[in-house]
mmCIF file of C-alpha atoms and ligand atoms in Angstrom:
data_model
loop_
_atom_site.group_PDB
_atom_site.id
_atom_site.type_symbol
_atom_site.label_atom_id
_atom_site.label_comp_id
_atom_site.label_asym_id
_atom_site.label_seq_id
_atom_site.Cartn_x
_atom_site.Cartn_y
_atom_site.Cartn_z
ATOM 1 C CA MET A 211 -14.810 26.364 49.590
ATOM 2 C CA ARG A 212 -17.711 26.173 52.098
ATOM 3 C CA VAL A 213 -21.202 26.265 50.974
ATOM 4 C CA GLY A 214 -24.944 26.324 51.592
ATOM 5 C CA VAL A 215 -27.422 25.329 50.007
ATOM 6 C CA VAL A 216 -30.969 26.260 51.265
ATOM 7 C CA GLY A 217 -33.687 23.698 50.002
ATOM 8 C CA VAL A 218 -32.947 20.059 50.315
ATOM 9 C CA GLY A 219 -35.591 19.168 47.305
ATOM 10 C CA GLY A 220 -34.802 17.366 43.342
ATOM 11 C CA THR A 221 -32.495 20.425 42.432
ATOM 12 C CA GLY A 222 -30.348 21.154 46.207
ATOM 13 C CA SER A 223 -30.076 17.256 46.736
ATOM 14 C CA ALA A 224 -28.225 17.528 43.297
ATOM 15 C CA ALA A 225 -26.253 20.621 44.207
ATOM 16 C CA CYS A 226 -25.177 18.956 47.667
ATOM 17 C CA ARG A 227 -23.899 15.722 46.356
ATOM 18 C CA HIS A 228 -21.938 17.243 43.447
ATOM 19 C CA LEU A 229 -20.709 20.015 45.248
ATOM 20 C CA ALA A 230 -19.141 17.629 47.826
ATOM 21 C CA ARG A 231 -18.063 15.222 45.074
ATOM 22 C CA MET A 232 -16.197 18.403 43.786
ATOM 23 C CA GLY A 233 -13.939 18.820 47.645
ATOM 24 C CA HIS A 234 -16.138 21.965 49.059
ATOM 25 C CA GLN A 235 -17.362 22.052 52.627
ATOM 26 C CA VAL A 236 -21.291 21.638 51.794
ATOM 27 C CA VAL A 237 -24.034 22.205 54.315
ATOM 28 C CA GLY A 238 -27.993 21.113 53.071
ATOM 29 C CA PHE A 239 -30.572 23.178 55.164
ATOM 30 C CA GLU A 240 -34.138 22.021 54.614
ATOM 31 C CA GLN A 241 -37.068 22.784 56.175
ATOM 32 C CA PHE A 242 -38.971 19.883 56.743
ATOM 33 C CA HIS A 243 -38.310 16.183 56.939
ATOM 34 C CA MET A 244 -36.886 13.345 54.146
ATOM 35 C CA GLY A 245 -39.724 12.619 51.782
ATOM 36 C CA HIS A 246 -41.883 15.232 52.704
ATOM 37 C CA THR A 247 -44.114 16.196 50.646
ATOM 38 C CA HIS A 248 -45.298 19.547 50.570
ATOM 39 C CA GLY A 249 -43.233 21.054 47.950
ATOM 40 C CA SER A 250 -42.184 19.612 43.961
ATOM 41 C CA SER A 251 -40.054 16.340 43.864
ATOM 42 C CA HIS A 252 -42.051 13.583 46.105
ATOM 43 C CA GLY A 253 -43.414 11.065 44.426
ATOM 44 C CA THR A 254 -42.402 7.679 42.861
ATOM 45 C CA SER A 255 -42.539 8.852 39.114
ATOM 46 C CA ARG A 256 -41.138 11.903 37.176
ATOM 47 C CA ALA A 257 -41.375 11.987 33.249
ATOM 48 C CA ILE A 258 -37.863 11.846 31.597
ATOM 49 C CA ARG A 259 -37.775 12.528 27.650
ATOM 50 C CA TYR A 260 -36.100 14.419 24.454
ATOM 51 C CA ALA A 261 -39.061 14.798 23.201
ATOM 52 C CA TYR A 262 -39.244 18.601 23.747
ATOM 53 C CA ARG A 263 -40.550 20.884 21.220
ATOM 54 C CA ASP A 264 -37.520 23.135 21.470
ATOM 55 C CA PRO A 265 -34.493 22.285 20.801
ATOM 56 C CA PHE A 266 -32.769 24.229 23.858
ATOM 57 C CA TYR A 267 -34.141 21.625 25.922
ATOM 58 C CA THR A 268 -33.517 18.702 23.733
ATOM 59 C CA LYS A 269 -29.900 19.576 23.797
ATOM 60 C CA TRP A 270 -29.880 19.702 27.665
ATOM 61 C CA MET A 271 -31.197 16.783 27.611
ATOM 62 C CA ARG A 272 -27.811 14.727 26.791
ATOM 63 C CA GLU A 273 -26.043 16.092 29.743
ATOM 64 C CA SER A 274 -28.712 15.401 31.841
ATOM 65 C CA PHE A 275 -29.485 11.847 31.060
ATOM 66 C CA ARG A 276 -25.780 11.806 30.891
ATOM 67 C CA LEU A 277 -25.625 12.619 35.077
ATOM 68 C CA TRP A 278 -28.429 10.593 36.243
ATOM 69 C CA ALA A 279 -26.808 7.764 34.754
ATOM 70 C CA GLU A 280 -23.389 8.708 36.468
ATOM 71 C CA LEU A 281 -25.836 8.722 39.338
ATOM 72 C CA GLU A 282 -27.277 5.599 38.659
ATOM 73 C CA GLN A 283 -23.979 4.025 38.427
ATOM 74 C CA ASP A 284 -22.380 5.924 41.819
ATOM 75 C CA CYS A 285 -25.360 5.043 43.747
ATOM 76 C CA GLY A 286 -25.414 1.314 42.522
ATOM 77 C CA GLU A 287 -29.294 1.619 41.764
ATOM 78 C CA LYS A 288 -31.513 1.504 38.656
ATOM 79 C CA LEU A 289 -33.448 4.931 39.165
ATOM 80 C CA TYR A 290 -34.110 5.557 35.679
ATOM 81 C CA GLU A 291 -36.902 3.342 33.653
ATOM 82 C CA ARG A 292 -36.400 3.485 30.049
ATOM 83 C CA THR A 293 -40.219 2.570 28.249
ATOM 84 C CA GLY A 294 -39.821 4.960 25.821
ATOM 85 C CA ILE A 295 -42.203 8.629 24.875
ATOM 86 C CA LEU A 296 -45.411 8.310 23.127
ATOM 87 C CA MET A 297 -46.917 11.483 22.830
ATOM 88 C CA MET A 298 -50.556 11.611 20.982
ATOM 89 C CA GLY A 299 -52.272 14.868 19.344
ATOM 90 C CA ASP A 300 -55.242 15.919 17.476
ATOM 91 C CA GLY A 301 -54.781 15.170 13.356
ATOM 92 C CA GLN A 302 -52.497 17.513 12.098
ATOM 93 C CA SER A 303 -51.270 17.875 15.287
ATOM 94 C CA GLU A 304 -49.110 21.382 15.311
ATOM 95 C CA TYR A 305 -47.650 20.610 18.479
ATOM 96 C CA LEU A 306 -46.058 17.134 17.608
ATOM 97 C CA SER A 307 -44.759 18.726 14.525
ATOM 98 C CA GLN A 308 -42.962 21.170 16.971
ATOM 99 C CA VAL A 309 -41.728 18.137 18.651
ATOM 100 C CA ALA A 310 -40.430 15.855 15.372
ATOM 101 C CA ALA A 311 -38.460 19.255 13.886
ATOM 102 C CA SER A 312 -36.782 20.020 17.939
ATOM 103 C CA LEU A 313 -35.739 15.818 17.336
ATOM 104 C CA ASP A 314 -34.692 16.543 13.677
ATOM 105 C CA VAL A 315 -32.507 19.030 14.338
ATOM 106 C CA CYS A 316 -30.868 17.164 17.540
ATOM 107 C CA ASP A 317 -30.410 14.312 15.721
ATOM 108 C CA VAL A 318 -32.472 11.640 17.654
ATOM 109 C CA GLU A 319 -34.894 9.351 16.469
ATOM 110 C CA TYR A 320 -38.729 9.137 16.601
ATOM 111 C CA ASP A 321 -41.315 7.239 15.116
ATOM 112 C CA LEU A 322 -44.852 8.593 13.547
ATOM 113 C CA LEU A 323 -47.370 6.450 13.689
ATOM 114 C CA ASN A 324 -51.087 6.143 12.714
ATOM 115 C CA ALA A 325 -53.683 5.341 15.673
ATOM 116 C CA SER A 326 -54.342 1.929 14.225
ATOM 117 C CA THR A 327 -50.560 0.731 14.624
ATOM 118 C CA ALA A 328 -50.137 2.552 17.674
ATOM 119 C CA ALA A 329 -53.807 0.383 18.947
ATOM 120 C CA ARG A 330 -52.035 -2.417 17.735
ATOM 121 C CA ARG A 331 -48.926 -1.651 20.202
ATOM 122 C CA TYR A 332 -49.860 -0.699 22.935
ATOM 123 C CA PRO A 333 -53.204 -2.562 23.791
ATOM 124 C CA ALA A 334 -53.774 -0.909 27.007
ATOM 125 C CA MET A 335 -54.525 2.356 25.600
ATOM 126 C CA GLY A 336 -57.508 3.743 23.481
ATOM 127 C CA PHE A 337 -56.626 5.825 20.264
ATOM 128 C CA HIS A 338 -59.391 8.324 17.808
ATOM 129 C CA PRO A 339 -59.046 7.315 14.624
ATOM 130 C CA GLU A 340 -57.667 11.007 14.006
ATOM 131 C CA GLU A 341 -54.652 10.886 16.341
ATOM 132 C CA GLU A 342 -51.488 11.598 15.292
ATOM 133 C CA VAL A 343 -48.697 9.365 17.337
ATOM 134 C CA LEU A 344 -45.262 10.241 18.104
ATOM 135 C CA PHE A 345 -43.171 7.335 19.662
ATOM 136 C CA GLN A 346 -39.775 8.333 20.572
ATOM 137 C CA PRO A 347 -37.859 4.983 22.736
ATOM 138 C CA GLU A 348 -35.149 7.304 24.915
ATOM 139 C CA GLY A 349 -37.123 8.388 27.925
ATOM 140 C CA GLY A 350 -39.629 6.662 30.038
ATOM 141 C CA PHE A 351 -39.364 7.826 34.170
ATOM 142 C CA LEU A 352 -37.684 8.904 36.976
ATOM 143 C CA ARG A 353 -37.578 7.093 40.647
ATOM 144 C CA ALA A 354 -38.134 9.869 42.500
ATOM 145 C CA ASN A 355 -37.785 9.128 45.904
ATOM 146 C CA HIS A 356 -35.228 7.463 44.939
ATOM 147 C CA CYS A 357 -33.255 9.796 43.203
ATOM 148 C CA LEU A 358 -33.305 12.484 46.332
ATOM 149 C CA HIS A 359 -32.590 9.713 48.644
ATOM 150 C CA GLN A 360 -29.503 8.592 46.358
ATOM 151 C CA ASN A 361 -28.504 11.938 45.836
ATOM 152 C CA ILE A 362 -28.460 12.886 49.911
ATOM 153 C CA ARG A 363 -26.864 9.694 50.632
ATOM 154 C CA LEU A 364 -23.778 10.034 48.455
ATOM 155 C CA ALA A 365 -23.639 14.061 49.427
ATOM 156 C CA ARG A 366 -23.328 12.195 52.952
ATOM 157 C CA GLU A 367 -20.695 10.254 52.205
ATOM 158 C CA HIS A 368 -18.629 13.140 50.753
ATOM 159 C CA GLY A 369 -18.701 14.531 53.417
ATOM 160 C CA ALA A 370 -21.553 17.028 53.272
ATOM 161 C CA GLU A 371 -24.075 18.385 55.870
ATOM 162 C CA ILE A 372 -27.646 17.513 55.321
ATOM 163 C CA ARG A 373 -29.244 19.498 58.065
ATOM 164 C CA PHE A 374 -33.557 18.464 57.723
ATOM 165 C CA ASN A 375 -36.535 20.749 59.892
ATOM 166 C CA THR A 376 -34.085 23.267 59.401
ATOM 167 C CA PRO A 377 -35.528 26.444 58.060
ATOM 168 C CA VAL A 378 -33.051 28.789 56.938
ATOM 169 C CA THR A 379 -35.040 32.762 57.437
ATOM 170 C CA HIS A 380 -32.261 35.282 56.745
ATOM 171 C CA ILE A 381 -29.542 34.849 54.135
ATOM 172 C CA LYS A 382 -27.466 38.618 53.791
ATOM 173 C CA GLN A 383 -24.068 38.814 51.698
ATOM 174 C CA GLN A 384 -21.208 40.367 54.028
ATOM 175 C CA PRO A 385 -19.149 43.166 52.471
ATOM 176 C CA ASP A 386 -16.273 41.043 52.129
ATOM 177 C CA ASP A 387 -18.293 38.904 50.088
ATOM 178 C CA SER A 388 -18.999 36.184 52.818
ATOM 179 C CA VAL A 389 -23.045 35.083 53.179
ATOM 180 C CA LEU A 390 -24.883 35.078 56.393
ATOM 181 C CA LEU A 391 -27.380 32.308 56.854
ATOM 182 C CA ILE A 392 -29.450 32.132 59.899
ATOM 183 C CA THR A 393 -31.837 29.557 61.029
ATOM 184 C CA PRO A 394 -33.811 28.632 64.177
ATOM 185 C CA GLU A 395 -29.801 27.208 65.326
ATOM 186 C CA GLY A 396 -28.031 30.436 64.639
ATOM 187 C CA ASP A 397 -25.669 32.522 62.831
ATOM 188 C CA GLU A 398 -23.432 30.773 59.975
ATOM 189 C CA ILE A 399 -20.879 32.172 57.070
ATOM 190 C CA PHE A 400 -20.522 30.801 53.997
ATOM 191 C CA ASP A 401 -18.258 31.430 51.166
ATOM 192 C CA LYS A 402 -20.908 30.840 48.583
ATOM 193 C CA VAL A 403 -24.791 30.139 49.666
ATOM 194 C CA ILE A 404 -27.190 28.542 46.346
ATOM 195 C CA ILE A 405 -30.799 28.793 47.085
ATOM 196 C CA THR A 406 -32.765 25.491 46.180
ATOM 197 C CA ALA A 407 -36.156 26.205 47.460
ATOM 198 C CA GLY A 408 -38.354 25.522 44.844
ATOM 199 C CA PRO A 409 -42.068 27.012 45.269
ATOM 200 C CA TRP A 410 -40.225 28.989 48.059
ATOM 201 C CA ILE A 411 -38.419 30.869 46.534
ATOM 202 C CA GLY A 412 -40.416 33.834 45.895
ATOM 203 C CA ILE A 413 -40.314 34.008 49.794
ATOM 204 C CA VAL A 414 -36.952 33.782 50.405
ATOM 205 C CA LEU A 415 -35.704 36.269 48.023
ATOM 206 C CA ARG A 416 -38.766 38.638 48.345
ATOM 207 C CA GLN A 417 -37.193 41.429 47.206
ATOM 208 C CA LEU A 418 -36.214 40.519 43.489
ATOM 209 C CA ASN A 419 -40.134 40.149 43.192
ATOM 210 C CA LEU A 420 -39.593 36.829 40.669
ATOM 211 C CA PRO A 421 -41.645 36.928 37.989
ATOM 212 C CA LEU A 422 -42.997 33.227 39.258
ATOM 213 C CA VAL A 423 -46.344 31.602 39.526
ATOM 214 C CA ILE A 424 -46.468 28.163 42.161
ATOM 215 C CA THR A 425 -49.826 26.460 40.708
ATOM 216 C CA ARG A 426 -51.365 23.608 42.452
ATOM 217 C CA GLN A 427 -51.376 20.135 40.853
ATOM 218 C CA GLN A 428 -52.855 17.082 41.386
ATOM 219 C CA VAL A 429 -52.283 13.524 41.183
ATOM 220 C CA ALA A 430 -54.758 10.669 40.506
ATOM 221 C CA TYR A 431 -53.669 6.705 41.281
ATOM 222 C CA LEU A 432 -56.607 4.317 39.425
ATOM 223 C CA PRO A 433 -56.371 0.675 39.686
ATOM 224 C CA VAL A 434 -56.305 -1.974 36.937
ATOM 225 C CA ALA A 435 -59.378 -3.820 36.309
ATOM 226 C CA ALA A 436 -58.247 -6.182 33.510
ATOM 227 C CA ASN A 437 -54.805 -6.900 32.021
ATOM 228 C CA PRO A 438 -52.822 -6.136 34.707
ATOM 229 C CA GLN A 439 -49.642 -7.272 32.346
ATOM 230 C CA GLN A 440 -50.418 -4.364 29.498
ATOM 231 C CA PHE A 441 -49.301 -1.906 32.039
ATOM 232 C CA LEU A 442 -45.786 -2.527 33.128
ATOM 233 C CA PRO A 443 -42.935 -0.602 31.580
ATOM 234 C CA THR A 444 -42.201 -3.213 29.169
ATOM 235 C CA GLN A 445 -45.319 -2.720 27.352
ATOM 236 C CA GLN A 446 -46.737 0.846 28.221
ATOM 237 C CA PRO A 447 -44.588 3.857 27.648
ATOM 238 C CA VAL A 448 -45.103 7.011 29.641
ATOM 239 C CA TRP A 449 -47.730 9.594 27.750
ATOM 240 C CA ILE A 450 -48.252 13.337 26.921
ATOM 241 C CA ASP A 451 -51.754 13.512 25.508
ATOM 242 C CA THR A 452 -50.512 17.324 23.772
ATOM 243 C CA SER A 453 -54.167 18.167 23.325
ATOM 244 C CA SER A 454 -56.248 17.696 26.214
ATOM 245 C CA LEU A 455 -52.744 17.987 28.205
ATOM 246 C CA TYR A 456 -53.530 14.907 30.305
ATOM 247 C CA TYR A 457 -50.140 12.685 30.827
ATOM 248 C CA GLY A 458 -49.269 9.300 32.839
ATOM 249 C CA PHE A 459 -46.776 6.444 33.411
ATOM 250 C CA PRO A 460 -47.325 2.577 33.498
ATOM 251 C CA TYR A 461 -47.462 1.023 36.716
ATOM 252 C CA ASP A 462 -44.037 1.746 38.451
ATOM 253 C CA GLY A 463 -43.788 -1.297 40.405
ATOM 254 C CA GLU A 464 -44.146 1.140 44.234
ATOM 255 C CA SER A 465 -47.373 3.163 44.230
ATOM 256 C CA GLU A 466 -50.355 1.287 43.860
ATOM 257 C CA GLY A 467 -52.565 2.003 40.631
ATOM 258 C CA ILE A 468 -51.876 3.981 37.298
ATOM 259 C CA LYS A 469 -51.119 7.731 37.600
ATOM 260 C CA ILE A 470 -52.778 9.857 35.566
ATOM 261 C CA ALA A 471 -52.640 13.816 35.970
ATOM 262 C CA SER A 472 -53.558 16.666 33.769
ATOM 263 C CA ASP A 473 -50.295 19.623 33.178
ATOM 264 C CA ILE A 474 -53.160 22.439 33.003
ATOM 265 C CA ARG A 475 -52.139 24.841 35.854
ATOM 266 C CA GLY A 476 -54.565 24.502 38.754
ATOM 267 C CA ASP A 477 -55.418 27.659 41.257
ATOM 268 C CA THR A 478 -52.321 29.793 42.103
ATOM 269 C CA VAL A 479 -51.423 29.723 45.934
ATOM 270 C CA ASP A 480 -49.368 30.092 48.916
ATOM 271 C CA PRO A 481 -47.246 27.248 49.313
ATOM 272 C CA ASN A 482 -47.175 27.691 52.981
ATOM 273 C CA PHE A 483 -51.463 27.022 52.585
ATOM 274 C CA VAL A 484 -51.907 24.261 50.058
ATOM 275 C CA ASN A 485 -55.122 22.100 50.234
ATOM 276 C CA PRO A 486 -53.561 18.751 50.204
ATOM 277 C CA GLU A 487 -56.927 16.744 49.528
ATOM 278 C CA VAL A 488 -57.851 16.414 45.931
ATOM 279 C CA ASP A 489 -60.848 17.885 44.340
ATOM 280 C CA ARG A 490 -63.784 16.380 43.247
ATOM 281 C CA ASP A 491 -64.511 17.453 40.003
ATOM 282 C CA TYR A 492 -60.933 17.114 38.923
ATOM 283 C CA VAL A 493 -61.425 13.608 39.655
ATOM 284 C CA ASN A 494 -64.084 13.594 37.884
ATOM 285 C CA LYS A 495 -62.966 14.592 34.934
ATOM 286 C CA LEU A 496 -59.354 12.504 34.683
ATOM 287 C CA THR A 497 -61.585 9.562 35.189
ATOM 288 C CA GLU A 498 -63.812 10.832 32.302
ATOM 289 C CA TYR A 499 -61.076 11.138 30.128
ATOM 290 C CA ALA A 500 -59.466 7.633 31.254
ATOM 291 C CA SER A 501 -62.476 5.796 30.443
ATOM 292 C CA VAL A 502 -61.748 5.972 27.186
ATOM 293 C CA ARG A 503 -58.058 6.065 27.291
ATOM 294 C CA PHE A 504 -57.523 3.100 28.970
ATOM 295 C CA PRO A 505 -60.759 0.601 29.240
ATOM 296 C CA ASP A 506 -58.601 -1.389 31.321
ATOM 297 C CA LEU A 507 -58.581 0.537 34.150
ATOM 298 C CA SER A 508 -61.395 0.642 37.361
ATOM 299 C CA LEU A 509 -62.279 4.553 38.122
ATOM 300 C CA ASN A 510 -62.047 4.484 41.838
ATOM 301 C CA MET A 511 -59.370 6.325 42.323
ATOM 302 C CA ILE A 512 -56.913 4.732 44.703
ATOM 303 C CA HIS A 513 -55.076 7.428 46.320
ATOM 304 C CA SER A 514 -54.084 11.170 44.757
ATOM 305 C CA HIS A 515 -51.536 13.496 46.295
ATOM 306 C CA VAL A 516 -51.146 17.139 45.177
ATOM 307 C CA CYS A 517 -48.103 18.676 44.693
ATOM 308 C CA LEU A 518 -46.825 21.983 43.593
ATOM 309 C CA TYR A 519 -45.416 23.700 39.744
ATOM 310 C CA THR A 520 -43.474 27.133 40.095
ATOM 311 C CA ASN A 521 -43.874 28.371 36.568
ATOM 312 C CA ALA A 522 -41.656 30.773 35.124
ATOM 313 C CA PRO A 523 -42.479 33.081 31.878
ATOM 314 C CA ARG A 524 -41.267 31.024 28.970
ATOM 315 C CA GLU A 525 -41.656 27.731 31.514
ATOM 316 C CA ASP A 526 -37.176 28.895 30.965
ATOM 317 C CA PHE A 527 -35.729 27.524 33.953
ATOM 318 C CA LEU A 528 -34.215 30.249 36.156
ATOM 319 C CA LEU A 529 -30.649 30.281 37.219
ATOM 320 C CA ASP A 530 -28.908 33.013 38.076
ATOM 321 C CA THR A 531 -26.796 34.952 40.699
ATOM 322 C CA VAL A 532 -28.520 37.423 43.008
ATOM 323 C CA PRO A 533 -28.029 41.080 41.328
ATOM 324 C CA ASP A 534 -25.020 43.101 43.716
ATOM 325 C CA ALA A 535 -24.775 39.924 45.770
ATOM 326 C CA SER A 536 -22.421 37.510 43.922
ATOM 327 C CA SER A 537 -22.227 35.345 46.081
ATOM 328 C CA ILE A 538 -26.084 34.195 46.407
ATOM 329 C CA SER A 539 -26.679 32.629 43.356
ATOM 330 C CA PHE A 540 -30.252 30.712 42.835
ATOM 331 C CA VAL A 541 -32.449 28.019 41.200
ATOM 332 C CA SER A 542 -35.926 27.786 40.184
ATOM 333 C CA GLY A 543 -38.969 28.471 37.703
ATOM 334 C CA CYS A 544 -38.820 24.266 37.037
ATOM 335 C CA SER A 545 -42.209 25.292 35.658
ATOM 336 C CA GLY A 546 -44.147 21.638 35.656
ATOM 337 C CA HIS A 547 -40.409 19.500 33.482
ATOM 338 C CA GLY A 548 -37.578 20.367 35.787
ATOM 339 C CA PHE A 549 -37.236 17.074 37.882
ATOM 340 C CA LYS A 550 -35.490 15.618 34.892
ATOM 341 C CA PHE A 551 -33.186 18.921 34.511
ATOM 342 C CA THR A 552 -32.683 18.362 38.795
ATOM 343 C CA ILE A 553 -29.321 16.581 38.382
ATOM 344 C CA LEU A 554 -28.229 19.635 35.917
ATOM 345 C CA LEU A 555 -29.435 22.339 37.639
ATOM 346 C CA GLY A 556 -27.681 21.245 40.879
ATOM 347 C CA TRP A 557 -24.529 20.645 38.477
ATOM 348 C CA LEU A 558 -25.143 23.893 36.911
ATOM 349 C CA ALA A 559 -25.565 25.774 40.416
ATOM 350 C CA ALA A 560 -22.956 24.186 42.110
ATOM 351 C CA GLN A 561 -20.515 25.450 39.037
ATOM 352 C CA LEU A 562 -21.889 28.377 38.765
ATOM 353 C CA ALA A 563 -21.448 29.412 42.863
ATOM 354 C CA THR A 564 -17.750 28.365 42.746
ATOM 355 C CA GLY A 565 -16.600 29.536 38.873
ATOM 356 C CA GLY A 566 -16.191 26.366 37.779
ATOM 357 C CA GLU A 567 -16.879 26.060 33.426
ATOM 358 C CA ILE A 568 -19.805 25.557 31.918
ATOM 359 C CA SER A 569 -19.940 24.507 28.362
ATOM 360 C CA GLY A 570 -23.322 25.236 27.260
ATOM 361 C CA ASP A 571 -25.513 28.038 26.554
ATOM 362 C CA ILE A 572 -27.234 29.357 29.903
ATOM 363 C CA SER A 573 -28.566 32.563 29.352
ATOM 364 C CA ARG A 574 -32.116 31.675 28.989
ATOM 365 C CA PHE A 575 -31.709 31.149 32.193
ATOM 366 C CA LYS A 576 -30.835 34.799 33.492
ATOM 367 C CA LEU A 577 -33.329 36.235 35.691
ATOM 368 C CA ASN A 578 -33.050 38.905 32.529
ATOM 369 C CA SER A 579 -32.980 37.089 29.868
HETATM 370 C C1 FAD B 277 -47.333 16.915 40.198
HETATM 371 C C2 FAD B 277 -46.452 17.480 39.402
HETATM 372 C C3 FAD B 277 -46.008 16.395 38.278
HETATM 373 C C4 FAD B 277 -44.560 16.552 37.558
HETATM 374 N N1 FAD B 277 -43.956 16.130 36.416
HETATM 375 C C5 FAD B 277 -42.648 16.110 35.602
HETATM 376 C C6 FAD B 277 -42.503 15.399 34.879
HETATM 377 O O1 FAD B 277 -42.929 13.968 35.166
HETATM 378 N N2 FAD B 277 -41.350 15.125 34.719
HETATM 379 C C7 FAD B 277 -40.565 16.402 35.045
HETATM 380 O O2 FAD B 277 -39.166 16.747 34.167
HETATM 381 N N3 FAD B 277 -40.820 17.421 35.980
HETATM 382 C C8 FAD B 277 -41.627 17.180 36.079
HETATM 383 N N4 FAD B 277 -42.549 18.137 37.920
HETATM 384 C C9 FAD B 277 -41.652 19.113 37.727
HETATM 385 C C10 FAD B 277 -40.612 18.560 39.074
HETATM 386 O O3 FAD B 277 -41.218 17.799 39.767
HETATM 387 C C11 FAD B 277 -40.534 19.612 39.798
HETATM 388 O O4 FAD B 277 -39.893 20.930 38.671
HETATM 389 C C12 FAD B 277 -39.232 19.861 40.656
HETATM 390 O O5 FAD B 277 -39.530 18.448 40.997
HETATM 391 C C13 FAD B 277 -38.850 21.608 40.910
HETATM 392 O O6 FAD B 277 -37.323 20.662 42.208
HETATM 393 P P1 FAD B 277 -37.191 21.511 43.193
HETATM 394 O O7 FAD B 277 -35.425 21.462 43.590
HETATM 395 O O8 FAD B 277 -36.865 23.634 42.018
HETATM 396 O O9 FAD B 277 -37.928 21.585 44.051
HETATM 397 P P2 FAD B 277 -38.699 21.082 45.481
HETATM 398 O O10 FAD B 277 -37.832 19.416 45.329
HETATM 399 O O11 FAD B 277 -39.541 21.721 45.691
HETATM 400 O O12 FAD B 277 -37.774 21.885 46.452
HETATM 401 C C14 FAD B 277 -37.528 22.875 47.532
HETATM 402 C C15 FAD B 277 -37.066 22.892 48.867
HETATM 403 O O13 FAD B 277 -36.765 24.072 49.366
HETATM 404 C C16 FAD B 277 -37.164 23.430 50.375
HETATM 405 N N5 FAD B 277 -37.306 24.989 51.217
HETATM 406 C C17 FAD B 277 -37.864 25.851 50.853
HETATM 407 N N6 FAD B 277 -37.455 26.967 51.410
HETATM 408 C C18 FAD B 277 -36.905 26.470 52.488
HETATM 409 C C19 FAD B 277 -35.964 27.174 53.839
HETATM 410 N N7 FAD B 277 -36.202 28.813 53.869
HETATM 411 N N8 FAD B 277 -35.393 26.675 54.788
HETATM 412 C C20 FAD B 277 -34.711 25.611 54.043
HETATM 413 N N9 FAD B 277 -35.683 25.298 53.293
HETATM 414 C C21 FAD B 277 -36.094 25.514 52.262
HETATM 415 C C22 FAD B 277 -38.566 22.975 50.521
HETATM 416 O O14 FAD B 277 -38.873 22.390 51.720
HETATM 417 C C23 FAD B 277 -38.326 21.955 49.220
HETATM 418 O O15 FAD B 277 -37.609 20.378 50.074
HETATM 419 C C24 FAD B 277 -43.806 17.688 37.999
HETATM 420 C C25 FAD B 277 -44.141 18.567 39.434
HETATM 421 C C26 FAD B 277 -45.405 17.994 39.712
HETATM 422 C C27 FAD B 277 -45.776 19.289 40.853
#
């Protein structure tokens, strides 16, 4: 089949590789250049974890972990750093109880620690005496930039054509069920088209009035002032404070400093008009938090970046075909937690588009679920 993929970010790059590997004739269209920083998938790290409150996502993570391991094997590069995931919550945390229940249902092991044990194990971090802590060893971070790069490289090796700086301006299913796709380079016809346009999906599929809200998120990097070895991935896990909604990473060996960010939704934006400068007020609050949580970090931010969340109702991803145009399918709504699933979503989208078998429940990803 000849398949067009609109948007070569996290999900689109995975879809292109899966499709090309299956033997389809693939063209991926990306409006910006390789490695651009306007969407949702740029940067050196994204958390990956089984630890979800909802067993639905914990279960799907098994398949996602398998597909990441397959990509690592295919490309010969280590993309997943297993540091474990540390989740903190205020005493009697309902959030942590829900995560523990979800892990129990899925037979995934974890440890519950009190604050003093956690402080002994993770000396870079400060813990409030009342805090509860959950540690799940099968998690850590993905080297996001490298994941995209390898998916694109391998897709091309399998015969896919990936066209950067090529925005798709029009997509229409024809009476014979083929799909017309228009770019500044001209018109093309495909058997199937998959739209993986991330924060731009509401613009590409304007007629569907998708229930998505795009928010501007901010990330800061703080330098280590003392005891740098305590911030290495071998010592320091990826962490999520489920009460304040700050989260962060160990030193990833690529970006200078330690990445910390807030998962609280930022301002609603149009993805074509985003202020790339991080807000002073955001940085002040983040450094105030960091001064308590990580006493050995310096509070002079080294660098920062802005990134977009595509928020769907209940934070469920969207994966479906366009009503009345079944040759066109789409994926989006990664809702701030989708990178770890991009390899899976790319696979599911490829299967959905080409009539392949899907074992597992994707009904919650349907538009009108
Ligand atoms: C600050 C931040 C932190 C995050 N942390 C995590 C985390 O720790 N763990 C996790 O699992 N997830 C995390 N996420 C979420 C995750 O990064 C996203 O869910 C995921 O990257 C979304 O991928 P995507 O393919 O949908 O979008 P993108 O990667 O943005 O890809 C969409 C692509 O489509 C292109 N495009 C759009 N319109 C067109 C068009 N008309 N023609 C051609 N190309 C087009 C865009 O240019 C873009 O490259 C985070 C997100 C942010 C912003």
